[in-house]
Short mmCIF file of C-alpha atoms and ligand atoms in Angstrom, two decimals:
data_model
loop_
_atom_site.label_atom_id
_atom_site.label_comp_id
_atom_site.label_asym_id
_atom_site.label_seq_id
_atom_site.Cartn_x
_atom_site.Cartn_y
_atom_site.Cartn_z
CA MET J 66 0.00 0.00 0.00
CA LYS J 67 1.20 3.52 -0.70
CA ALA J 68 2.20 6.21 1.81
CA GLN J 69 -0.83 8.50 1.76
CA TYR J 70 -4.26 8.10 0.18
CA ASP J 71 -6.75 10.79 -0.82
CA VAL J 72 -9.72 8.85 0.59
CA VAL J 73 -9.70 5.76 2.80
CA ILE J 74 -12.99 4.00 3.54
CA VAL J 75 -13.11 1.59 6.45
CA GLY J 76 -15.69 -1.17 5.96
CA ALA J 77 -16.97 -2.80 2.75
CA GLY J 78 -20.63 -3.01 3.72
CA PRO J 79 -23.41 -1.12 1.89
CA ALA J 80 -22.30 2.26 3.34
CA GLY J 81 -18.60 1.97 2.49
CA LEU J 82 -19.11 0.43 -0.95
CA SER J 83 -21.73 3.02 -1.95
CA ALA J 84 -19.36 5.82 -0.94
CA ALA J 85 -16.61 4.11 -2.97
CA ILE J 86 -18.83 3.85 -6.08
CA PHE J 87 -19.92 7.49 -5.85
CA LEU J 88 -16.32 8.73 -5.47
CA ALA J 89 -14.90 6.49 -8.21
CA ASN J 90 -17.72 7.52 -10.58
CA ASN J 91 -16.68 11.11 -9.92
CA GLY J 92 -12.98 10.78 -10.55
CA ILE J 93 -11.64 10.08 -7.05
CA ASN J 94 -10.51 6.47 -6.62
CA PRO J 95 -10.69 5.54 -2.92
CA ILE J 96 -9.31 2.49 -1.14
CA VAL J 97 -11.62 0.38 1.00
CA LEU J 98 -10.28 -1.61 3.96
CA GLU J 99 -12.37 -4.65 4.92
CA ARG J 100 -11.62 -7.05 7.75
CA GLY J 101 -13.55 -9.97 6.18
CA VAL J 102 -11.93 -12.34 3.69
CA TYR J 103 -14.28 -10.81 1.13
CA PRO J 104 -17.01 -8.12 1.37
CA GLY J 105 -20.08 -9.66 2.98
CA SER J 106 -18.27 -12.68 4.40
CA LYS J 107 -18.91 -11.48 7.98
CA ASN J 108 -22.16 -9.66 7.36
CA MET J 109 -25.75 -10.64 8.15
CA PHE J 110 -29.12 -8.96 8.40
CA GLY J 111 -32.82 -9.89 8.37
CA GLY J 112 -33.17 -9.79 4.68
CA VAL J 113 -35.12 -6.99 2.96
CA VAL J 114 -33.41 -4.26 0.95
CA TYR J 115 -35.50 -1.20 0.09
CA GLY J 116 -33.07 -0.61 -2.72
CA GLN J 117 -34.34 2.15 -5.00
CA ILE J 118 -31.64 4.51 -3.75
CA LEU J 119 -29.14 2.30 -5.62
CA ASN J 120 -30.15 3.94 -8.90
CA LYS J 121 -28.24 7.06 -7.80
CA ILE J 122 -24.95 5.17 -8.19
CA ILE J 123 -25.83 2.14 -10.40
CA PRO J 124 -28.59 3.28 -12.77
CA ASN J 125 -29.32 -0.22 -14.15
CA TYR J 126 -28.84 -2.05 -10.83
CA LEU J 127 -31.97 -4.17 -11.34
CA ASP J 128 -30.23 -6.01 -14.21
CA THR J 129 -27.56 -7.47 -11.94
CA VAL J 130 -28.45 -7.15 -8.23
CA PRO J 131 -28.75 -10.69 -6.77
CA ILE J 132 -32.42 -10.66 -5.74
CA GLU J 133 -33.80 -13.71 -3.89
CA ARG J 134 -37.49 -12.68 -3.97
CA LEU J 135 -39.53 -9.50 -4.39
CA ILE J 136 -41.50 -8.45 -1.33
CA THR J 137 -45.10 -8.38 -2.53
CA LYS J 138 -46.76 -9.21 0.80
CA ARG J 139 -46.19 -7.54 4.17
CA ARG J 140 -47.68 -9.02 7.32
CA ILE J 141 -47.53 -7.97 10.98
CA SER J 142 -48.62 -10.63 13.47
CA PHE J 143 -49.43 -10.30 17.15
CA LEU J 144 -48.79 -13.53 19.03
CA SER J 145 -50.27 -14.72 22.32
CA THR J 146 -49.55 -18.14 23.84
CA ASP J 147 -51.67 -20.09 21.40
CA SER J 148 -53.22 -17.64 19.00
CA SER J 149 -52.19 -15.00 16.52
CA PHE J 150 -53.75 -11.99 14.86
CA SER J 151 -52.25 -10.55 11.66
CA PHE J 152 -52.56 -7.56 9.38
CA GLU J 153 -51.57 -8.43 5.82
CA HIS J 154 -51.03 -6.15 2.86
CA PHE J 155 -50.57 -7.19 -0.77
CA ASP J 156 -49.93 -4.77 -3.59
CA ASP J 157 -49.74 -5.90 -7.19
CA SER J 158 -47.54 -2.94 -8.16
CA HIS J 159 -44.80 -4.31 -5.89
CA ARG J 160 -44.19 -7.01 -8.52
CA LEU J 161 -43.12 -4.30 -10.97
CA PRO J 162 -39.80 -2.42 -11.26
CA PRO J 163 -38.38 -0.53 -9.44
CA TYR J 164 -39.93 -2.84 -6.75
CA ASN J 165 -40.78 -1.79 -3.22
CA GLY J 166 -38.31 -4.20 -1.61
CA PHE J 167 -36.52 -7.48 -2.21
CA THR J 168 -34.74 -10.09 -0.14
CA VAL J 169 -31.03 -10.69 -0.60
CA MET J 170 -28.27 -12.72 1.04
CA ARG J 171 -25.61 -10.37 2.36
CA PRO J 172 -22.58 -12.32 1.15
CA ALA J 173 -23.96 -12.21 -2.42
CA PHE J 174 -25.29 -8.63 -2.16
CA ASP J 175 -22.11 -7.13 -0.64
CA LYS J 176 -19.92 -9.06 -3.12
CA TRP J 177 -22.01 -7.69 -5.99
CA LEU J 178 -21.71 -4.13 -4.66
CA ALA J 179 -17.94 -4.65 -4.25
CA THR J 180 -17.65 -5.78 -7.89
CA GLU J 181 -19.48 -2.60 -8.93
CA ALA J 182 -17.09 -0.52 -6.80
CA GLU J 183 -14.04 -2.18 -8.36
CA LYS J 184 -15.48 -1.75 -11.86
CA ALA J 185 -15.86 1.96 -11.10
CA GLY J 186 -12.21 2.20 -10.01
CA ALA J 187 -12.11 1.66 -6.22
CA LYS J 188 -9.48 -0.64 -4.72
CA ILE J 189 -10.63 -3.03 -1.98
CA TYR J 190 -8.20 -4.63 0.46
CA ASN J 191 -9.76 -7.63 2.22
CA GLY J 192 -8.51 -9.20 5.46
CA VAL J 193 -7.39 -5.80 6.81
CA THR J 194 -8.66 -4.82 10.27
CA VAL J 195 -8.38 -1.19 11.33
CA SER J 196 -7.61 -1.09 15.04
CA GLY J 197 -7.20 2.62 15.75
CA VAL J 198 -7.11 6.16 14.40
CA LYS J 199 -5.07 9.27 15.19
CA TYR J 200 -5.06 12.76 13.78
CA VAL J 201 -1.67 14.42 13.32
CA ASN J 202 -1.21 17.76 11.52
CA ASN J 203 -4.26 17.41 9.27
CA ILE J 204 -3.37 13.85 8.40
CA VAL J 205 -5.51 10.84 9.34
CA LEU J 206 -3.35 8.00 10.62
CA LEU J 207 -4.93 4.55 10.68
CA GLU J 208 -3.52 1.74 12.75
CA ILE J 209 -3.86 -1.64 11.02
CA ASP J 210 -4.02 -5.07 12.69
CA ASN J 211 -3.12 -3.74 16.16
CA GLY J 212 -0.17 -1.67 15.01
CA SER J 213 1.56 -4.06 12.61
CA GLU J 214 1.10 -1.42 9.89
CA HIS J 215 -0.07 2.19 9.51
CA ILE J 216 -1.81 3.99 6.66
CA SER J 217 -2.19 7.72 6.29
CA ALA J 218 -5.03 9.45 4.50
CA ASN J 219 -6.14 12.95 3.61
CA THR J 220 -9.81 12.07 4.28
CA LEU J 221 -11.61 9.15 5.91
CA ILE J 222 -15.07 7.57 5.76
CA ALA J 223 -15.94 5.40 8.77
CA ALA J 224 -18.32 2.76 7.42
CA ASP J 225 -17.23 0.08 9.86
CA GLY J 226 -20.65 -0.73 11.30
CA VAL J 227 -22.29 -0.63 14.70
CA ASN J 228 -19.08 -1.25 16.70
CA SER J 229 -17.16 1.35 14.67
CA VAL J 230 -13.56 1.59 15.86
CA ILE J 231 -13.23 4.98 14.16
CA ALA J 232 -16.34 6.42 15.86
CA ARG J 233 -15.14 5.30 19.28
CA LYS J 234 -11.38 5.82 19.05
CA GLY J 235 -11.70 8.96 16.92
CA GLY J 236 -13.77 10.63 19.67
CA PHE J 237 -17.08 10.84 17.77
CA ARG J 238 -19.08 8.79 20.25
CA SER J 239 -18.64 6.22 22.99
CA SER J 240 -20.23 2.78 22.54
CA PHE J 241 -24.01 2.82 22.15
CA SER J 242 -25.78 2.21 25.46
CA GLU J 243 -27.57 -1.10 26.13
CA LYS J 244 -30.91 0.61 25.54
CA GLU J 245 -29.75 1.88 22.16
CA VAL J 246 -28.60 -1.48 20.78
CA SER J 247 -30.41 -4.72 19.97
CA LEU J 248 -29.07 -8.14 19.15
CA GLY J 249 -30.43 -9.90 16.09
CA VAL J 250 -30.19 -13.68 15.89
CA LYS J 251 -31.12 -15.38 12.64
CA GLU J 252 -31.37 -18.84 11.18
CA THR J 253 -31.49 -19.51 7.46
CA LEU J 254 -33.61 -22.57 6.79
CA TYR J 255 -33.59 -24.43 3.49
CA LEU J 256 -36.97 -25.33 2.05
CA PRO J 257 -37.73 -26.18 -1.60
CA LYS J 258 -39.07 -23.24 -3.62
CA ASN J 259 -42.38 -24.93 -4.45
CA GLU J 260 -42.97 -25.65 -0.75
CA ILE J 261 -42.35 -21.97 0.14
CA ASP J 262 -44.73 -20.90 -2.65
CA LYS J 263 -47.41 -23.28 -1.35
CA ARG J 264 -47.09 -22.37 2.33
CA PHE J 265 -47.09 -18.60 1.79
CA LYS J 266 -49.37 -18.49 -1.28
CA LEU J 267 -46.71 -17.00 -3.52
CA GLU J 268 -46.04 -17.26 -7.24
CA GLY J 269 -42.87 -16.90 -9.33
CA ASN J 270 -40.43 -14.56 -7.58
CA GLU J 271 -42.97 -13.15 -5.08
CA GLY J 272 -42.05 -13.09 -1.40
CA ILE J 273 -43.37 -12.16 2.02
CA ALA J 274 -41.97 -10.13 4.89
CA ASN J 275 -43.64 -11.03 8.19
CA GLU J 276 -42.84 -9.27 11.48
CA PHE J 277 -44.06 -10.49 14.88
CA VAL J 278 -44.84 -8.93 18.25
CA GLY J 279 -45.65 -10.67 21.51
CA PHE J 280 -45.58 -14.12 23.10
CA SER J 281 -42.32 -15.55 21.76
CA MET J 282 -40.24 -12.71 23.26
CA ASN J 283 -41.10 -13.62 26.90
CA GLY J 284 -41.60 -9.94 27.64
CA VAL J 285 -38.23 -8.85 26.20
CA ASN J 286 -38.38 -5.64 24.13
CA GLY J 287 -38.07 -6.68 20.50
CA GLY J 288 -39.78 -8.91 17.99
CA GLY J 289 -39.51 -11.70 15.47
CA PHE J 290 -39.19 -11.75 11.69
CA LEU J 291 -39.61 -14.20 8.84
CA TYR J 292 -38.60 -13.39 5.28
CA THR J 293 -38.76 -15.67 2.24
CA ASN J 294 -35.77 -16.17 -0.04
CA TYR J 295 -35.72 -18.17 -3.31
CA ASP J 296 -35.42 -21.59 -1.63
CA SER J 297 -34.86 -20.69 2.00
CA ILE J 298 -36.47 -18.80 4.86
CA SER J 299 -34.73 -16.23 7.07
CA ILE J 300 -36.21 -16.44 10.55
CA GLY J 301 -35.00 -14.59 13.61
CA ILE J 302 -35.57 -12.39 16.61
CA ILE J 303 -34.31 -8.94 17.53
CA ALA J 304 -33.97 -8.17 21.23
CA GLN J 305 -32.88 -5.03 23.07
CA ILE J 306 -29.68 -5.74 25.04
CA ALA J 307 -30.84 -3.97 28.24
CA SER J 308 -34.10 -5.93 28.18
CA LEU J 309 -32.32 -9.28 27.53
CA LYS J 310 -30.23 -8.63 30.63
CA LYS J 311 -33.25 -7.64 32.71
CA TYR J 312 -35.12 -10.83 31.87
CA ALA J 313 -31.95 -12.98 31.98
CA ILE J 314 -32.87 -14.95 28.89
CA SER J 315 -30.67 -15.90 25.98
CA PRO J 316 -31.49 -14.87 22.39
CA ALA J 317 -31.09 -18.52 21.33
CA GLU J 318 -33.87 -19.47 23.76
CA LEU J 319 -36.10 -16.71 22.41
CA LEU J 320 -35.54 -17.91 18.87
CA GLU J 321 -36.46 -21.47 19.87
CA ASN J 322 -39.67 -20.17 21.57
CA PHE J 323 -40.51 -18.25 18.45
CA LYS J 324 -39.92 -21.19 16.09
CA GLY J 325 -42.00 -23.40 18.38
CA HIS J 326 -45.10 -21.19 18.36
CA LYS J 327 -48.10 -22.95 16.85
CA PHE J 328 -48.55 -20.23 14.22
CA ILE J 329 -44.88 -20.36 13.15
CA GLY J 330 -44.19 -24.12 13.39
CA PRO J 331 -46.14 -25.14 10.26
CA MET J 332 -44.44 -22.42 8.18
CA ILE J 333 -40.98 -23.90 8.79
CA LYS J 334 -41.84 -27.58 9.27
CA GLY J 335 -39.25 -29.89 7.67
CA ALA J 336 -36.91 -27.01 6.82
CA ARG J 337 -33.19 -27.70 7.25
CA THR J 338 -30.91 -25.24 9.09
CA ALA J 339 -28.29 -23.88 6.73
CA GLU J 340 -26.81 -21.10 8.84
CA TYR J 341 -27.03 -19.45 12.27
CA SER J 342 -25.76 -15.90 12.77
CA ALA J 343 -26.00 -12.93 15.13
CA HIS J 344 -25.31 -9.20 14.85
CA LEU J 345 -25.96 -5.96 16.71
CA ILE J 346 -28.29 -3.21 15.45
CA PRO J 347 -28.07 0.44 16.54
CA GLU J 348 -31.67 1.35 17.33
CA GLY J 349 -31.31 4.60 19.26
CA GLY J 350 -32.42 6.58 16.20
CA TYR J 351 -32.20 10.36 15.96
CA LYS J 352 -31.76 10.90 19.70
CA ALA J 353 -28.63 8.71 19.77
CA LEU J 354 -26.84 10.20 16.74
CA PRO J 355 -23.16 10.95 17.35
CA LYS J 356 -21.03 13.78 15.97
CA LEU J 357 -21.18 12.95 12.25
CA VAL J 358 -18.14 14.81 10.87
CA GLY J 359 -14.86 16.32 12.04
CA LYS J 360 -11.10 16.06 11.52
CA ARG J 361 -11.51 15.15 7.80
CA THR J 362 -13.62 12.15 8.83
CA ILE J 363 -17.26 11.25 8.11
CA LEU J 364 -19.38 8.57 9.81
CA ALA J 365 -21.80 6.64 7.55
CA GLY J 366 -24.30 3.78 7.93
CA ASP J 367 -24.46 1.85 11.21
CA ALA J 368 -21.24 3.55 12.39
CA ALA J 369 -23.37 6.70 12.62
CA GLY J 370 -26.46 4.84 13.88
CA PHE J 371 -28.54 5.42 10.72
CA VAL J 372 -31.18 2.72 11.28
CA LEU J 373 -34.90 3.48 11.27
CA ASN J 374 -37.02 1.24 13.48
CA THR J 375 -40.59 2.42 13.91
CA GLY J 376 -41.99 -0.97 14.86
CA ILE J 377 -43.48 -1.11 11.35
CA ASN J 378 -40.30 -0.45 9.36
CA LEU J 379 -36.82 -1.80 10.08
CA GLU J 380 -34.55 -0.17 7.53
CA GLY J 381 -30.79 0.15 7.65
CA VAL J 382 -29.32 -0.91 4.32
CA ASN J 383 -31.03 1.87 2.35
CA TYR J 384 -29.85 4.46 4.90
CA ALA J 385 -26.34 2.97 4.77
CA ILE J 386 -26.33 3.34 0.97
CA ALA J 387 -27.78 6.86 1.12
CA SER J 388 -25.33 8.02 3.77
CA GLY J 389 -22.42 6.42 1.86
CA ILE J 390 -23.39 8.44 -1.22
CA ALA J 391 -23.78 11.59 0.91
CA ALA J 392 -20.33 11.01 2.45
CA GLY J 393 -18.85 10.55 -1.03
CA LYS J 394 -20.51 13.78 -2.20
CA THR J 395 -19.13 15.68 0.80
CA ILE J 396 -15.57 14.57 0.09
CA HIS J 397 -15.93 15.17 -3.65
CA ASN J 398 -17.13 18.68 -2.86
CA ALA J 399 -14.18 19.21 -0.47
CA TYR J 400 -11.74 18.26 -3.24
CA LEU J 401 -13.46 20.55 -5.75
CA LYS J 402 -13.06 23.49 -3.33
CA ASN J 403 -9.77 22.23 -1.87
CA ASP J 404 -11.37 22.85 1.51
CA PHE J 405 -11.10 20.11 4.15
CA THR J 406 -12.25 22.12 7.14
CA ASP J 407 -15.08 20.99 9.43
CA ALA J 408 -17.20 23.75 7.84
CA SER J 409 -16.75 22.14 4.42
CA PHE J 410 -17.55 18.68 5.83
CA SER J 411 -20.70 20.02 7.48
CA TYR J 412 -22.35 19.89 4.01
CA TYR J 413 -22.80 16.21 4.87
CA SER J 414 -26.06 17.01 6.74
CA LYS J 415 -27.42 18.76 3.66
CA TYR J 416 -26.58 15.80 1.41
CA LEU J 417 -28.04 13.36 3.96
CA ASP J 418 -31.30 15.25 3.76
CA GLU J 419 -31.33 15.08 -0.04
CA TYR J 420 -31.90 11.35 0.56
CA ASN J 421 -34.18 11.82 3.58
CA VAL J 422 -31.79 10.22 6.06
CA LEU J 423 -31.75 12.75 8.90
CA ASN J 424 -35.27 14.09 8.34
CA ASN J 425 -36.80 10.58 8.39
CA LEU J 426 -34.93 9.70 11.57
CA LYS J 427 -36.01 13.02 13.08
CA MET J 428 -39.63 12.50 12.03
CA PHE J 429 -39.76 9.18 13.92
CA LYS J 430 -37.50 10.21 16.80
CA ASN J 431 -40.18 9.31 19.35
CA ALA J 432 -40.88 5.82 17.95
CA GLY J 433 -38.65 4.39 20.70
CA ASN J 434 -41.46 5.14 23.20
CA ILE J 435 -43.63 2.68 21.26
CA ILE J 436 -41.17 -0.12 20.52
CA ASN J 437 -39.74 -0.06 24.02
CA ASN J 438 -43.10 0.06 25.77
CA PRO J 439 -43.30 -3.12 27.92
CA ARG J 440 -47.08 -3.29 27.42
CA LEU J 441 -46.55 -3.67 23.65
CA HIS J 442 -44.61 -6.87 24.27
CA ARG J 443 -46.37 -8.28 27.32
CA LEU J 444 -49.98 -7.13 27.29
CA TYR J 445 -51.33 -5.82 24.00
CA PRO J 446 -50.76 -8.96 21.83
CA ASP J 447 -52.61 -11.09 24.44
CA LEU J 448 -55.46 -8.62 24.72
CA LEU J 449 -55.75 -8.16 20.98
CA ASN J 450 -56.02 -11.92 20.52
CA SER J 451 -58.58 -12.24 23.33
CA VAL J 452 -60.80 -9.59 21.79
CA VAL J 453 -60.53 -11.00 18.26
CA LYS J 454 -61.18 -14.53 19.58
CA PHE J 455 -64.29 -13.23 21.28
CA MET J 456 -65.48 -11.46 18.13
CA PHE J 457 -65.02 -14.58 15.97
CA ASN J 458 -66.52 -16.92 18.55
CA GLY J 459 -69.64 -18.57 17.10
CA ASN J 460 -70.62 -20.46 20.24
CA GLU J 461 -71.87 -17.61 22.38
CA ASN J 462 -75.63 -17.49 22.53
CA LYS J 463 -75.68 -14.04 23.97
CA LYS J 464 -73.58 -11.54 22.00
CA ILE J 465 -71.99 -8.56 23.73
CA ARG J 466 -71.44 -5.15 22.16
CA TYR J 467 -67.81 -4.67 21.08
CA ARG J 468 -67.37 -1.61 23.27
CA HIS J 469 -68.10 -3.76 26.32
CA VAL J 470 -65.58 -6.35 25.12
CA LEU J 471 -62.98 -3.64 24.64
CA HIS J 472 -63.75 -2.31 28.09
CA LYS J 473 -63.54 -5.74 29.67
CA TYR J 474 -60.31 -6.80 27.99
CA TYR J 475 -58.50 -3.54 27.40
CA VAL J 476 -59.47 -0.71 29.64
CA LYS J 477 -59.82 -2.76 32.83
CA ARG J 478 -56.49 -4.57 32.46
CA ILE J 479 -54.47 -1.68 31.13
CA GLY J 480 -56.09 1.18 33.01
CA TYR J 481 -57.33 4.45 31.51
CA LYS J 482 -54.16 6.33 32.36
CA ASN J 483 -51.85 3.84 30.65
CA LEU J 484 -54.16 3.46 27.68
CA LEU J 485 -54.24 7.22 27.12
CA LYS J 486 -50.47 7.41 27.53
CA ASP J 487 -49.93 4.62 24.98
CA VAL J 488 -52.35 6.13 22.45
CA TYR J 489 -50.61 9.49 22.90
CA ASN J 490 -47.18 7.87 22.31
CA VAL J 491 -48.39 6.11 19.15
CA ILE J 492 -49.79 9.38 17.78
CA LYS J 493 -46.65 11.31 18.74
CA GLY J 494 -44.32 8.59 17.44
CA LEU J 495 -45.94 7.70 14.14
CA PHE J 496 -48.65 10.15 13.07
C1 LIG H 698 -30.74 -9.13 12.58
C2 LIG H 698 -30.74 -7.92 11.71
C3 LIG H 698 -31.77 -7.71 10.83
C4 LIG H 698 -31.77 -6.60 9.99
N1 LIG H 698 -32.72 -6.50 9.04
C5 LIG H 698 -32.68 -5.51 8.14
C6 LIG H 698 -33.56 -5.50 7.03
O1 LIG H 698 -34.35 -6.42 6.82
N2 LIG H 698 -33.50 -4.44 6.16
C7 LIG H 698 -32.59 -3.43 6.32
O2 LIG H 698 -32.58 -2.50 5.49
N3 LIG H 698 -31.71 -3.44 7.37
C8 LIG H 698 -31.72 -4.45 8.26
N4 LIG H 698 -30.79 -4.50 9.26
C9 LIG H 698 -29.83 -3.38 9.41
C10 LIG H 698 -28.72 -3.42 8.35
O3 LIG H 698 -28.15 -4.71 8.29
C11 LIG H 698 -27.62 -2.41 8.65
O4 LIG H 698 -28.20 -1.17 8.94
C12 LIG H 698 -26.65 -2.25 7.47
O5 LIG H 698 -26.02 -3.48 7.21
C13 LIG H 698 -25.60 -1.20 7.75
O6 LIG H 698 -24.65 -1.18 6.71
P1 LIG H 698 -23.16 -0.63 7.01
O7 LIG H 698 -22.45 -0.70 5.71
O8 LIG H 698 -23.24 0.66 7.71
O9 LIG H 698 -22.56 -1.65 8.08
P2 LIG H 698 -22.26 -3.20 7.96
O10 LIG H 698 -23.20 -3.86 7.03
O11 LIG H 698 -22.17 -3.69 9.35
O12 LIG H 698 -20.81 -3.26 7.28
C14 LIG H 698 -19.66 -2.84 7.99
C15 LIG H 698 -18.45 -3.45 7.32
O13 LIG H 698 -17.28 -2.99 7.98
C16 LIG H 698 -16.40 -4.08 8.23
N5 LIG H 698 -15.62 -3.72 9.42
C17 LIG H 698 -16.10 -3.56 10.68
N6 LIG H 698 -15.11 -3.20 11.52
C18 LIG H 698 -13.98 -3.12 10.75
C19 LIG H 698 -12.64 -2.79 11.04
N7 LIG H 698 -12.27 -2.43 12.27
N8 LIG H 698 -11.74 -2.83 10.01
C20 LIG H 698 -12.10 -3.17 8.75
N9 LIG H 698 -13.38 -3.50 8.43
C21 LIG H 698 -14.30 -3.45 9.41
C22 LIG H 698 -17.35 -5.28 8.44
O14 LIG H 698 -16.71 -6.51 8.21
C23 LIG H 698 -18.43 -4.97 7.40
O15 LIG H 698 -18.12 -5.51 6.13
C24 LIG H 698 -30.73 -5.62 10.10
C25 LIG H 698 -29.68 -5.81 11.00
C26 LIG H 698 -29.66 -6.97 11.77
C27 LIG H 698 -28.49 -7.21 12.68
#
């Protein structure tokens, strides 16, 4: 490697590779340092990419992106011990380009993005772990593999994910707190394509994204997910670290509970485990954002905490791509003006908003009050199922008005004060 680079990007995930493609497309060839043996080798996620942002850097991305299935059905299910209640949405237009969302496997997706970055002119070094950063006389000094080597750079993009070494050692933030981080545990289960189609009523390359609230989490803040791939299913749980500790339960146990629920069991019956993986997610949202720029350095993707979790949407890859592009634009602009001051780098916020990163996070900054409300995980799914069971019950001779059912099941058990508080938080968080 040479003595000093114009732009070094740490991390070849969606954020780092998107920054690399933007810069290389605009005449600045960056280097990307990736600790994995190849981009994507260490990466996992639930499975759905809301990928339209990709057309800003790869206009014909739909011709080559390795899609497993298109997401044409979305379902949210509330689980109690032995029942479930779901909302399902199908939209025919989601079968058509540019598609609302699609499932991918991260090793294939990240590898594809890396090939695009190399085609554009970026150089990727795999198997290189950045262990520290220092700033000396306007030069960024990166420590590699615990000091066995050093690299110097004029500018730096930290795209090294939720545990970002650059963010922590560069003084941008300390580690996220246990309330701001969740652990995702996922199993990939092989099942023949025709069996998946039959079980989920899908055709061709259609797929479903199903999220779950309630029973299986044993009260822990978080939820379950199930996404269909071409001939496999991604199934997992996401649990807040602070809440896991409080309830002293392991994520593996929660995943087993979830898979064993009577509503889930038949969906995955006979499927063979292909892979088991775990990863952290920064879920603090807008309120937990760190300092985003300074000292010729920009934080992008999970390193900056750009994940939107509203309880209805869990989106990180699209924000990683968008922030990678915005970081690339900021550095491109700095080179055009030959201005590498913090003032020049502060344009990053403006570029982030061109892709609705900061303003979306800001809009849903209070969603944490909903997703971390213990009643959402311990009480509401049970009550919802009780009420719906009552409504669908054909054996009652004497019917009761629904308002009395709601009063009996909801208001009495939750209490007026809590109910009003929860309704207020939902309105404030989402509407
Ligand atoms: C269980 C789970 C489910 C999720 N589901 C979804 C979903 O369905 N849809 C969605 O949009 N988002 C989802 N997300 C969030 C999404 O995965 C992330 O927001 C996204 O991957 C962030 O991209 P990134 O490039 O910032 O970071 P990452 O994807 O984490 O990439 C960081 C890269 O940096 C490398 N790296 C890290 N440290 C170093 C170092 N010191 N030196 C060199 N290289 C380093 C890593 O190997 C990695 O390649 C999910 C996350 C999890 C954990």
